[in-house]
């Protein structure tokens, strides 16, 4: 009976540490899957990213050629992440503003004036030629 318990314990331990039961890709994708939320309000685009546990000093936000790049600068393997987001051409990336509050990083962009609707005045007289 002791031999059977020893064999059973060996099989349980082997199955526990057998890497075929654990998908490294799935593990790392879950770790680096920081949700991103987009919404538009008052001619601004808002991008919200959950970054719990990060301080301002541990985050880097850069823009270039209508691309937003958000990176962590923490020296921990599991906490490191990088997001690259294409910003629509109708927004001015030079107006980027970032706010970190309660674990949520919010980045906003102003809509280009040329992308705003232009109200056309309606007249009540016919055009003369």
C-alpha positions as a Markdown table, in Angstrom:
| # | Residue | x | y | z |
|---|---|---|---|---|
| 1 | Unk | 0.0 | 0.0 | 0.0 |
| 2 | Unk | 2.9 | 2.4 | 0.8 |
| 3 | Unk | 4.2 | 1.7 | -2.7 |
| 4 | Unk | 0.9 | 2.6 | -4.3 |
| 5 | Unk | 0.7 | 5.9 | -2.4 |
| 6 | Unk | 4.3 | 6.6 | -3.4 |
| 7 | Unk | 3.4 | 5.9 | -7.1 |
| 8 | Unk | 0.3 | 8.0 | -6.9 |
| 9 | Unk | 2.2 | 10.9 | -5.3 |
| 10 | Unk | 4.8 | 10.6 | -8.0 |
| 11 | Unk | 2.1 | 10.7 | -10.8 |
| 12 | Unk | 0.3 | 13.7 | -9.1 |
| 13 | Unk | 3.6 | 15.6 | -8.8 |
| 14 | Unk | 4.6 | 14.7 | -12.4 |
| 15 | Unk | 1.2 | 16.0 | -13.7 |
| 16 | Unk | 1.5 | 19.1 | -11.6 |
| 17 | Unk | 4.8 | 20.2 | -13.0 |
| 18 | Unk | 4.2 | 18.9 | -16.5 |
| 19 | Unk | 4.5 | 22.0 | -18.7 |
| 20 | Unk | 2.1 | 20.5 | -21.3 |
| 21 | Unk | -0.8 | 21.3 | -19.0 |
| 22 | Unk | 0.2 | 25.0 | -18.8 |
| 23 | Unk | 0.1 | 27.2 | -21.9 |
| 24 | Unk | 2.8 | 29.9 | -21.5 |
| 25 | Unk | 1.3 | 31.9 | -24.4 |
| 26 | Unk | -2.1 | 32.0 | -22.6 |
| 27 | Unk | -0.4 | 32.9 | -19.3 |
| 28 | Unk | 1.6 | 35.8 | -20.8 |
| 29 | Unk | -1.3 | 37.1 | -22.9 |
| 30 | Unk | -3.5 | 37.3 | -19.8 |
| 31 | Unk | -0.8 | 39.1 | -17.9 |
| 32 | Unk | -0.3 | 41.7 | -20.6 |
| 33 | Unk | -4.0 | 42.1 | -21.5 |
| 34 | Unk | -4.5 | 45.6 | -20.1 |
| 35 | Unk | -8.0 | 46.6 | -21.3 |
| 36 | Unk | -8.4 | 49.7 | -23.4 |
| 37 | Unk | -11.6 | 51.8 | -23.7 |
| 38 | Unk | -12.3 | 54.4 | -26.4 |
| 39 | Unk | -14.9 | 57.1 | -26.4 |
| 40 | Unk | -15.6 | 60.5 | -28.0 |
| 41 | Unk | -17.1 | 63.4 | -26.3 |
| 42 | Unk | -17.2 | 67.2 | -27.0 |
| 43 | Unk | -14.8 | 66.9 | -30.1 |
| 44 | Unk | -12.3 | 64.9 | -28.1 |
| 45 | Unk | -11.1 | 61.3 | -28.3 |
| 46 | Unk | -10.5 | 59.7 | -24.9 |
| 47 | Unk | -8.5 | 56.5 | -24.5 |
| 48 | Unk | -8.6 | 54.8 | -21.1 |
| 49 | Unk | -6.2 | 52.1 | -20.1 |
| 50 | Unk | -6.3 | 50.2 | -16.8 |
| 51 | Unk | -2.8 | 50.3 | -15.3 |
| 52 | Unk | -3.3 | 49.3 | -11.6 |
| 53 | Unk | -0.2 | 49.5 | -9.5 |
| 54 | Unk | 1.7 | 51.8 | -11.8 |
| 55 | Unk | 2.9 | 55.3 | -10.9 |
| 56 | Unk | 3.4 | 58.2 | -13.3 |
| 57 | Unk | 7.2 | 57.5 | -13.2 |
| 58 | Unk | 6.6 | 53.9 | -14.3 |
| 59 | Unk | 4.7 | 54.8 | -17.5 |
| 60 | Unk | 5.8 | 56.3 | -20.8 |
| 61 | Unk | 3.3 | 57.9 | -23.3 |
| 62 | Unk | 4.6 | 59.0 | -26.7 |
| 63 | Unk | 3.0 | 60.0 | -30.0 |
| 64 | Unk | 4.4 | 60.0 | -33.5 |
| 65 | Unk | 2.8 | 59.9 | -36.9 |
| 66 | Unk | -0.8 | 59.4 | -35.5 |
| 67 | Unk | 0.4 | 56.6 | -33.4 |
| 68 | Unk | 0.1 | 56.5 | -29.6 |
| 69 | Unk | 2.6 | 54.3 | -27.7 |
| 70 | Unk | 2.1 | 53.5 | -24.0 |
| 71 | Unk | 4.8 | 51.5 | -22.2 |
| 72 | Unk | 5.6 | 50.5 | -18.7 |
| 73 | Unk | 9.1 | 51.2 | -17.4 |
| 74 | Unk | 8.9 | 49.0 | -14.4 |
| 75 | Unk | 11.7 | 46.5 | -14.0 |
| 76 | Unk | 9.5 | 43.6 | -13.5 |
| 77 | Unk | 8.9 | 40.9 | -16.1 |
| 78 | Unk | 5.2 | 40.3 | -15.4 |
| 79 | Unk | 4.4 | 44.0 | -15.1 |
| 80 | Unk | 6.0 | 45.2 | -18.4 |
| 81 | Unk | 3.7 | 46.0 | -21.2 |
| 82 | Unk | 3.5 | 48.0 | -24.4 |
| 83 | Unk | 0.4 | 49.2 | -26.3 |
| 84 | Unk | 0.5 | 50.8 | -29.7 |
| 85 | Unk | -2.7 | 52.5 | -30.9 |
| 86 | Unk | -3.4 | 54.2 | -34.2 |
| 87 | Unk | -5.1 | 57.5 | -33.7 |
| 88 | Unk | -7.6 | 58.5 | -36.4 |
| 89 | Unk | -6.3 | 61.2 | -38.7 |
| 90 | Unk | -9.2 | 63.5 | -37.7 |
| 91 | Unk | -7.4 | 64.1 | -34.3 |
| 92 | Unk | -4.5 | 66.3 | -33.6 |
| 93 | Unk | -1.8 | 64.2 | -31.8 |
| 94 | Unk | 0.0 | 67.4 | -30.7 |
| 95 | Unk | -2.9 | 68.1 | -28.3 |
| 96 | Unk | -2.3 | 64.8 | -26.4 |
| 97 | Unk | -3.0 | 65.1 | -22.7 |
| 98 | Unk | -2.5 | 62.2 | -20.2 |
| 99 | Unk | -4.0 | 61.8 | -16.7 |
| 100 | Unk | -3.3 | 59.0 | -14.3 |
| 101 | Unk | -5.9 | 58.7 | -11.6 |
| 102 | Unk | -6.8 | 55.6 | -9.4 |
| 103 | Unk | -5.1 | 53.1 | -11.7 |
| 104 | Unk | -6.7 | 54.5 | -14.9 |
| 105 | Unk | -4.6 | 56.2 | -17.5 |
| 106 | Unk | -6.7 | 58.5 | -19.7 |
| 107 | Unk | -5.2 | 60.1 | -22.8 |
| 108 | Unk | -7.2 | 62.6 | -24.8 |
| 109 | Unk | -6.8 | 64.2 | -28.2 |
| 110 | Unk | -8.6 | 67.3 | -29.7 |
| 111 | Unk | -10.4 | 66.9 | -33.0 |
| 112 | Unk | -8.8 | 68.9 | -35.8 |
| 113 | Unk | -10.7 | 72.0 | -36.7 |
| 114 | Unk | -10.8 | 70.9 | -40.3 |
| 115 | Unk | -12.6 | 67.7 | -39.1 |
| 116 | Unk | -15.3 | 69.6 | -37.3 |
| 117 | Unk | -18.6 | 70.1 | -39.0 |
| 118 | Unk | -19.0 | 73.5 | -40.7 |
| 119 | Unk | -22.5 | 75.0 | -40.2 |
| 120 | Unk | -23.8 | 76.4 | -43.4 |
| 121 | Unk | -26.2 | 79.3 | -43.1 |
| 122 | Unk | -29.5 | 78.9 | -44.9 |
| 123 | Unk | -30.6 | 81.9 | -46.8 |
| 124 | Unk | -34.1 | 82.8 | -48.0 |
| 125 | Unk | -33.1 | 84.6 | -51.2 |
| 126 | Unk | -32.1 | 83.1 | -54.5 |
| 127 | Unk | -28.6 | 83.6 | -55.6 |
| 128 | Unk | -28.2 | 86.1 | -58.4 |
| 129 | Unk | -26.0 | 85.4 | -61.5 |
